């Protein structure tokens, strides 16, 4: 498997690529070309082109959750598909894999919409829908984890905005938030979007689903942005025992959290342009 960072808040030095507050990974296996999240804008498409990644060959799109910095790039991606068809190139019809709650409308701090700006029907016009709360194996070694059980007492305790439902608005705990895991020869590679479910909860669930305790890498957003003291301390204690080979904390992980994590884990450089081979 090769994982390429197409979008992150940061870029790798001396790689003349675009960054934005969003996340998008391209994952290539022998069987599949997969897009994990789609950032905020069309910038990931420009980065993919510069790095020689053909998004017209996608087999699967996986959405970790619906927030704008992960899903709004789907609209320009579908524009790319449409323009390719007009030019006679043909277009893919990738599988679309996500939690069933991913299209529910969300708001925070008075913003009219922070969730998907595309409806489920619009996405279904371009993709074969594969919505599930349960784990789904995309290849023999790569799994979409579905809804993450939240078992510890320090993560995912505070709602983020509200979710709109016919019966009225309610606190949003982003139960749709999911992640992926890859079984490498050296242990699991955990691939997260924002880790609203809690990065420690995600890792533990991936271990259960995959039947593997070893952790090779963890890459993605950890949602440690000025976190409560109890969350930061619990995360540090967890990672101190985890013995992961490498940690690529990006996107929604602030500098203070990275510095603290570096005391208990092997924190590595990450940004747009990074390629990891397994």
mmCIF file of C-alpha atoms in Angstrom:
data_model
loop_
_atom_site.group_PDB
_atom_site.id
_atom_site.type_symbol
_atom_site.label_atom_id
_atom_site.label_comp_id
_atom_site.label_asym_id
_atom_site.label_seq_id
_atom_site.Cartn_x
_atom_site.Cartn_y
_atom_site.Cartn_z
ATOM 1 C CA UNK A 1 0.000 0.000 0.000
ATOM 2 C CA UNK A 2 1.129 3.552 -0.719
ATOM 3 C CA UNK A 3 -0.465 6.450 1.157
ATOM 4 C CA UNK A 4 0.028 9.946 -0.288
ATOM 5 C CA UNK A 5 -0.988 13.092 1.575
ATOM 6 C CA UNK A 6 -2.924 15.178 -0.964
ATOM 7 C CA UNK A 7 -4.149 17.768 1.531
ATOM 8 C CA UNK A 8 -3.174 18.890 5.001
ATOM 9 C CA UNK A 9 -2.799 22.177 6.865
ATOM 10 C CA UNK A 10 0.955 21.981 6.171
ATOM 11 C CA UNK A 11 3.128 21.146 3.186
ATOM 12 C CA UNK A 12 6.469 19.352 3.075
ATOM 13 C CA UNK A 13 9.382 21.773 2.640
ATOM 14 C CA UNK A 14 10.664 22.174 -0.930
ATOM 15 C CA UNK A 15 7.525 20.543 -2.346
ATOM 16 C CA UNK A 16 5.626 23.254 -4.201
ATOM 17 C CA UNK A 17 2.167 22.017 -3.411
ATOM 18 C CA UNK A 18 -0.941 23.593 -1.905
ATOM 19 C CA UNK A 19 -2.127 23.371 1.695
ATOM 20 C CA UNK A 20 -5.389 24.340 3.395
ATOM 21 C CA UNK A 21 -7.144 23.553 6.691
ATOM 22 C CA UNK A 22 -8.423 20.216 5.438
ATOM 23 C CA UNK A 23 -7.413 16.608 4.926
ATOM 24 C CA UNK A 24 -7.240 14.243 1.940
ATOM 25 C CA UNK A 25 -5.205 11.074 1.394
ATOM 26 C CA UNK A 26 -4.779 8.941 -1.719
ATOM 27 C CA UNK A 27 -4.344 5.249 -0.929
ATOM 28 C CA UNK A 28 -3.137 2.844 -3.610
ATOM 29 C CA UNK A 29 -3.080 -0.930 -3.180
ATOM 30 C CA UNK A 30 -2.605 -3.658 -5.765
ATOM 31 C CA UNK A 31 -6.372 -3.872 -6.113
ATOM 32 C CA UNK A 32 -7.754 -0.379 -5.467
ATOM 33 C CA UNK A 33 -7.250 3.365 -5.828
ATOM 34 C CA UNK A 34 -8.922 5.023 -2.849
ATOM 35 C CA UNK A 35 -9.580 8.634 -1.877
ATOM 36 C CA UNK A 36 -9.886 9.142 1.874
ATOM 37 C CA UNK A 37 -11.654 12.457 2.500
ATOM 38 C CA UNK A 38 -11.634 15.340 0.030
ATOM 39 C CA UNK A 39 -10.452 18.462 1.823
ATOM 40 C CA UNK A 40 -12.251 21.797 1.617
ATOM 41 C CA UNK A 41 -11.665 22.888 -1.988
ATOM 42 C CA UNK A 42 -10.308 21.829 -5.372
ATOM 43 C CA UNK A 43 -6.707 22.194 -4.104
ATOM 44 C CA UNK A 44 -6.227 18.453 -3.568
ATOM 45 C CA UNK A 45 -7.073 17.891 -7.253
ATOM 46 C CA UNK A 46 -4.276 20.260 -8.279
ATOM 47 C CA UNK A 47 -1.869 18.515 -5.890
ATOM 48 C CA UNK A 48 -2.819 15.097 -7.269
ATOM 49 C CA UNK A 49 -2.143 16.280 -10.820
ATOM 50 C CA UNK A 50 1.279 17.632 -9.852
ATOM 51 C CA UNK A 51 2.162 14.326 -8.192
ATOM 52 C CA UNK A 52 0.990 12.191 -11.114
ATOM 53 C CA UNK A 53 -2.066 10.721 -9.370
ATOM 54 C CA UNK A 54 -5.000 10.185 -11.739
ATOM 55 C CA UNK A 55 -8.246 10.792 -9.873
ATOM 56 C CA UNK A 56 -10.213 9.509 -12.870
ATOM 57 C CA UNK A 57 -9.048 6.041 -11.848
ATOM 58 C CA UNK A 58 -10.588 6.045 -8.378
ATOM 59 C CA UNK A 59 -12.273 2.815 -7.281
ATOM 60 C CA UNK A 60 -13.453 3.981 -3.854
ATOM 61 C CA UNK A 61 -14.129 7.212 -1.989
ATOM 62 C CA UNK A 62 -14.176 6.953 1.811
ATOM 63 C CA UNK A 63 -15.479 9.830 3.917
ATOM 64 C CA UNK A 64 -14.438 9.870 7.562
ATOM 65 C CA UNK A 65 -17.170 12.394 8.430
ATOM 66 C CA UNK A 66 -19.077 15.258 6.836
ATOM 67 C CA UNK A 67 -17.385 18.397 8.156
ATOM 68 C CA UNK A 68 -16.545 20.991 5.512
ATOM 69 C CA UNK A 69 -12.766 20.516 5.738
ATOM 70 C CA UNK A 70 -13.197 16.858 4.750
ATOM 71 C CA UNK A 71 -16.191 16.809 2.413
ATOM 72 C CA UNK A 72 -16.568 20.059 0.487
ATOM 73 C CA UNK A 73 -13.890 19.030 -2.009
ATOM 74 C CA UNK A 74 -16.284 16.393 -3.338
ATOM 75 C CA UNK A 75 -18.101 19.017 -5.433
ATOM 76 C CA UNK A 76 -15.019 19.978 -7.507
ATOM 77 C CA UNK A 77 -14.123 16.278 -7.782
ATOM 78 C CA UNK A 78 -17.482 15.580 -9.381
ATOM 79 C CA UNK A 79 -16.940 18.603 -11.631
ATOM 80 C CA UNK A 80 -13.702 16.926 -12.735
ATOM 81 C CA UNK A 81 -15.613 13.721 -13.501
ATOM 82 C CA UNK A 82 -18.226 15.632 -15.491
ATOM 83 C CA UNK A 83 -15.701 17.587 -17.541
ATOM 84 C CA UNK A 84 -13.793 14.391 -18.324
ATOM 85 C CA UNK A 85 -16.988 12.803 -19.624
ATOM 86 C CA UNK A 86 -17.757 15.848 -21.774
ATOM 87 C CA UNK A 87 -14.282 15.518 -23.281
ATOM 88 C CA UNK A 88 -14.911 11.886 -24.096
ATOM 89 C CA UNK A 89 -12.534 10.474 -21.482
ATOM 90 C CA UNK A 90 -15.181 8.526 -19.601
ATOM 91 C CA UNK A 91 -15.531 8.733 -15.850
ATOM 92 C CA UNK A 92 -15.228 6.313 -12.964
ATOM 93 C CA UNK A 93 -18.169 5.334 -10.791
ATOM 94 C CA UNK A 94 -16.363 4.693 -7.518
ATOM 95 C CA UNK A 95 -17.884 3.115 -4.453
ATOM 96 C CA UNK A 96 -18.769 5.705 -1.825
ATOM 97 C CA UNK A 97 -18.202 4.410 1.691
ATOM 98 C CA UNK A 98 -19.258 6.282 4.832
ATOM 99 C CA UNK A 99 -21.433 6.112 7.931
ATOM 100 C CA UNK A 100 -25.185 6.435 7.135
ATOM 101 C CA UNK A 101 -25.370 9.653 9.171
ATOM 102 C CA UNK A 102 -22.873 11.486 6.990
ATOM 103 C CA UNK A 103 -25.470 13.542 5.069
ATOM 104 C CA UNK A 104 -27.312 14.969 8.086
ATOM 105 C CA UNK A 105 -27.149 18.762 8.301
ATOM 106 C CA UNK A 106 -24.935 20.319 10.955
ATOM 107 C CA UNK A 107 -24.388 23.812 12.338
ATOM 108 C CA UNK A 108 -22.064 25.465 14.846
ATOM 109 C CA UNK A 109 -21.664 29.056 16.067
ATOM 110 C CA UNK A 110 -24.425 30.282 13.774
ATOM 111 C CA UNK A 111 -22.864 28.963 10.561
ATOM 112 C CA UNK A 112 -25.674 27.792 8.251
ATOM 113 C CA UNK A 113 -23.933 24.546 7.279
ATOM 114 C CA UNK A 114 -20.691 22.823 8.311
ATOM 115 C CA UNK A 115 -21.630 19.368 7.021
ATOM 116 C CA UNK A 116 -21.912 18.049 3.495
ATOM 117 C CA UNK A 117 -23.141 20.556 0.917
ATOM 118 C CA UNK A 118 -24.043 17.632 -1.366
ATOM 119 C CA UNK A 119 -27.106 15.478 -0.813
ATOM 120 C CA UNK A 120 -26.973 11.717 -0.725
ATOM 121 C CA UNK A 121 -28.817 11.614 -4.054
ATOM 122 C CA UNK A 122 -26.280 13.923 -5.715
ATOM 123 C CA UNK A 123 -23.389 11.753 -4.558
ATOM 124 C CA UNK A 124 -25.302 8.657 -5.723
ATOM 125 C CA UNK A 125 -25.414 10.156 -9.218
ATOM 126 C CA UNK A 126 -21.618 9.813 -9.346
ATOM 127 C CA UNK A 127 -20.947 6.863 -7.034
ATOM 128 C CA UNK A 128 -22.194 3.435 -5.983
ATOM 129 C CA UNK A 129 -23.349 3.981 -2.412
ATOM 130 C CA UNK A 130 -22.023 1.703 0.310
ATOM 131 C CA UNK A 131 -23.166 3.183 3.622
ATOM 132 C CA UNK A 132 -22.523 1.234 6.800
ATOM 133 C CA UNK A 133 -22.221 1.544 10.572
ATOM 134 C CA UNK A 134 -20.392 -1.799 10.568
ATOM 135 C CA UNK A 135 -16.817 -2.390 9.413
ATOM 136 C CA UNK A 136 -16.410 -2.900 5.657
ATOM 137 C CA UNK A 137 -13.358 -4.535 4.136
ATOM 138 C CA UNK A 138 -12.335 -2.610 1.027
ATOM 139 C CA UNK A 139 -9.503 -5.047 0.299
ATOM 140 C CA UNK A 140 -8.327 -8.137 2.165
ATOM 141 C CA UNK A 141 -6.123 -5.920 4.356
ATOM 142 C CA UNK A 142 -7.797 -2.499 4.355
ATOM 143 C CA UNK A 143 -10.953 -1.869 6.378
ATOM 144 C CA UNK A 144 -13.387 1.018 6.882
ATOM 145 C CA UNK A 145 -14.176 0.842 10.582
ATOM 146 C CA UNK A 146 -17.750 2.173 10.585
ATOM 147 C CA UNK A 147 -19.138 3.586 13.832
ATOM 148 C CA UNK A 148 -16.452 3.675 16.515
ATOM 149 C CA UNK A 149 -17.416 2.510 20.027
ATOM 150 C CA UNK A 150 -16.515 5.197 22.564
ATOM 151 C CA UNK A 151 -15.336 3.314 25.611
ATOM 152 C CA UNK A 152 -12.797 5.419 27.458
ATOM 153 C CA UNK A 153 -13.587 8.197 29.905
ATOM 154 C CA UNK A 154 -11.532 11.045 28.421
ATOM 155 C CA UNK A 155 -12.433 11.347 24.716
ATOM 156 C CA UNK A 156 -15.511 12.567 22.816
ATOM 157 C CA UNK A 157 -17.234 13.973 25.865
ATOM 158 C CA UNK A 158 -18.174 17.407 24.483
ATOM 159 C CA UNK A 159 -20.584 18.051 21.573
ATOM 160 C CA UNK A 160 -19.538 20.162 18.590
ATOM 161 C CA UNK A 161 -22.443 22.275 17.423
ATOM 162 C CA UNK A 162 -25.825 20.813 16.622
ATOM 163 C CA UNK A 163 -27.274 18.321 14.211
ATOM 164 C CA UNK A 164 -30.540 19.167 12.459
ATOM 165 C CA UNK A 165 -33.300 16.574 12.616
ATOM 166 C CA UNK A 166 -36.994 16.770 11.676
ATOM 167 C CA UNK A 167 -37.935 16.681 15.357
ATOM 168 C CA UNK A 168 -35.551 19.557 16.127
ATOM 169 C CA UNK A 169 -31.881 20.346 16.667
ATOM 170 C CA UNK A 170 -29.828 18.254 19.059
ATOM 171 C CA UNK A 171 -26.247 18.261 20.318
ATOM 172 C CA UNK A 172 -23.856 16.784 17.764
ATOM 173 C CA UNK A 173 -21.298 14.269 19.012
ATOM 174 C CA UNK A 174 -20.345 13.332 15.413
ATOM 175 C CA UNK A 175 -21.225 9.656 15.802
ATOM 176 C CA UNK A 176 -20.589 9.321 12.062
ATOM 177 C CA UNK A 177 -16.851 9.856 12.604
ATOM 178 C CA UNK A 178 -14.885 6.879 11.321
ATOM 179 C CA UNK A 179 -11.425 5.843 10.198
ATOM 180 C CA UNK A 180 -9.553 3.101 8.325
ATOM 181 C CA UNK A 181 -6.982 0.475 9.241
ATOM 182 C CA UNK A 182 -4.477 -1.412 7.092
ATOM 183 C CA UNK A 183 -2.881 -4.712 8.089
ATOM 184 C CA UNK A 184 0.779 -4.415 7.143
ATOM 185 C CA UNK A 185 3.451 -7.017 7.784
ATOM 186 C CA UNK A 186 4.744 -4.848 10.652
ATOM 187 C CA UNK A 187 1.410 -4.127 12.333
ATOM 188 C CA UNK A 188 -1.600 -1.904 11.804
ATOM 189 C CA UNK A 189 -1.583 1.425 10.011
ATOM 190 C CA UNK A 190 -4.362 3.564 11.494
ATOM 191 C CA UNK A 191 -5.716 6.242 9.115
ATOM 192 C CA UNK A 192 -7.854 8.933 10.735
ATOM 193 C CA UNK A 193 -9.746 11.987 9.510
ATOM 194 C CA UNK A 194 -10.346 14.167 12.578
ATOM 195 C CA UNK A 195 -10.703 11.525 15.315
ATOM 196 C CA UNK A 196 -13.860 13.076 16.726
ATOM 197 C CA UNK A 197 -14.564 9.579 18.080
ATOM 198 C CA UNK A 198 -11.232 9.776 19.916
ATOM 199 C CA UNK A 199 -7.943 8.597 18.456
ATOM 200 C CA UNK A 200 -7.460 6.122 21.313
ATOM 201 C CA UNK A 201 -10.976 4.714 20.827
ATOM 202 C CA UNK A 202 -10.250 4.365 17.103
ATOM 203 C CA UNK A 203 -6.997 2.484 17.642
ATOM 204 C CA UNK A 204 -8.543 0.087 20.140
ATOM 205 C CA UNK A 205 -11.469 -0.680 17.832
ATOM 206 C CA UNK A 206 -9.115 -1.237 14.882
ATOM 207 C CA UNK A 207 -7.130 -3.711 16.993
ATOM 208 C CA UNK A 208 -10.316 -5.614 17.787
ATOM 209 C CA UNK A 209 -11.601 -5.669 14.204
ATOM 210 C CA UNK A 210 -8.257 -6.631 12.665
ATOM 211 C CA UNK A 211 -7.123 -9.079 15.333
ATOM 212 C CA UNK A 212 -3.751 -7.347 15.556
ATOM 213 C CA UNK A 213 -2.280 -5.538 18.581
ATOM 214 C CA UNK A 214 0.886 -4.151 16.968
ATOM 215 C CA UNK A 215 0.711 -0.585 15.666
ATOM 216 C CA UNK A 216 3.030 0.361 12.826
ATOM 217 C CA UNK A 217 1.813 3.915 12.137
ATOM 218 C CA UNK A 218 -0.972 6.301 13.085
ATOM 219 C CA UNK A 219 -1.592 9.057 10.531
ATOM 220 C CA UNK A 220 -4.260 11.744 10.398
ATOM 221 C CA UNK A 221 -5.977 14.316 12.563
ATOM 222 C CA UNK A 222 -6.097 13.615 16.308
ATOM 223 C CA UNK A 223 -8.507 16.468 17.180
ATOM 224 C CA UNK A 224 -6.217 17.779 19.874
ATOM 225 C CA UNK A 225 -6.866 21.512 19.551
ATOM 226 C CA UNK A 226 -6.395 23.019 22.999
ATOM 227 C CA UNK A 227 -7.968 19.852 24.430
ATOM 228 C CA UNK A 228 -9.248 19.549 28.008
ATOM 229 C CA UNK A 229 -6.526 18.581 30.457
ATOM 230 C CA UNK A 230 -8.138 15.193 31.105
ATOM 231 C CA UNK A 231 -8.210 14.350 27.385
ATOM 232 C CA UNK A 232 -4.595 15.326 26.820
ATOM 233 C CA UNK A 233 -3.413 13.402 29.874
ATOM 234 C CA UNK A 234 -5.414 10.309 28.940
ATOM 235 C CA UNK A 235 -4.066 10.429 25.397
ATOM 236 C CA UNK A 236 -0.481 10.762 26.610
ATOM 237 C CA UNK A 237 -0.872 7.819 28.976
ATOM 238 C CA UNK A 238 -2.400 5.735 26.187
ATOM 239 C CA UNK A 239 0.343 6.500 23.656
ATOM 240 C CA UNK A 240 3.081 5.931 26.220
ATOM 241 C CA UNK A 241 1.869 2.314 26.471
ATOM 242 C CA UNK A 242 0.955 1.869 22.793
ATOM 243 C CA UNK A 243 4.529 1.531 21.481
ATOM 244 C CA UNK A 244 3.543 2.583 17.965
ATOM 245 C CA UNK A 245 6.526 2.712 15.636
ATOM 246 C CA UNK A 246 5.611 6.133 14.188
ATOM 247 C CA UNK A 247 2.997 8.846 14.703
ATOM 248 C CA UNK A 248 2.033 11.306 11.947
ATOM 249 C CA UNK A 249 -0.251 13.714 13.803
ATOM 250 C CA UNK A 250 -1.584 16.354 11.427
ATOM 251 C CA UNK A 251 -4.524 18.584 10.426
ATOM 252 C CA UNK A 252 -6.436 19.195 13.698
ATOM 253 C CA UNK A 253 -3.539 18.558 16.099
ATOM 254 C CA UNK A 254 -2.015 21.733 17.499
ATOM 255 C CA UNK A 255 1.660 22.395 18.177
ATOM 256 C CA UNK A 256 1.348 22.128 21.949
ATOM 257 C CA UNK A 257 -0.254 18.675 21.622
ATOM 258 C CA UNK A 258 2.452 17.509 19.209
ATOM 259 C CA UNK A 259 5.178 18.646 21.593
ATOM 260 C CA UNK A 260 3.558 16.736 24.447
ATOM 261 C CA UNK A 261 3.055 13.637 22.278
ATOM 262 C CA UNK A 262 6.719 13.767 21.264
ATOM 263 C CA UNK A 263 7.607 13.007 24.891
ATOM 264 C CA UNK A 264 5.916 9.605 24.727
ATOM 265 C CA UNK A 265 5.855 8.692 21.007
ATOM 266 C CA UNK A 266 7.911 8.921 17.821
ATOM 267 C CA UNK A 267 6.333 11.979 16.168
ATOM 268 C CA UNK A 268 7.306 12.295 12.488
ATOM 269 C CA UNK A 269 7.090 15.125 9.952
ATOM 270 C CA UNK A 270 3.909 15.146 7.875
ATOM 271 C CA UNK A 271 2.355 17.399 5.249
ATOM 272 C CA UNK A 272 1.148 17.586 1.662
ATOM 273 C CA UNK A 273 3.488 15.564 -0.524
ATOM 274 C CA UNK A 274 4.373 12.904 2.048
ATOM 275 C CA UNK A 275 4.347 9.351 0.661
ATOM 276 C CA UNK A 276 4.375 6.274 2.901
ATOM 277 C CA UNK A 277 4.910 2.784 1.496
ATOM 278 C CA UNK A 278 3.962 -0.457 3.244
#
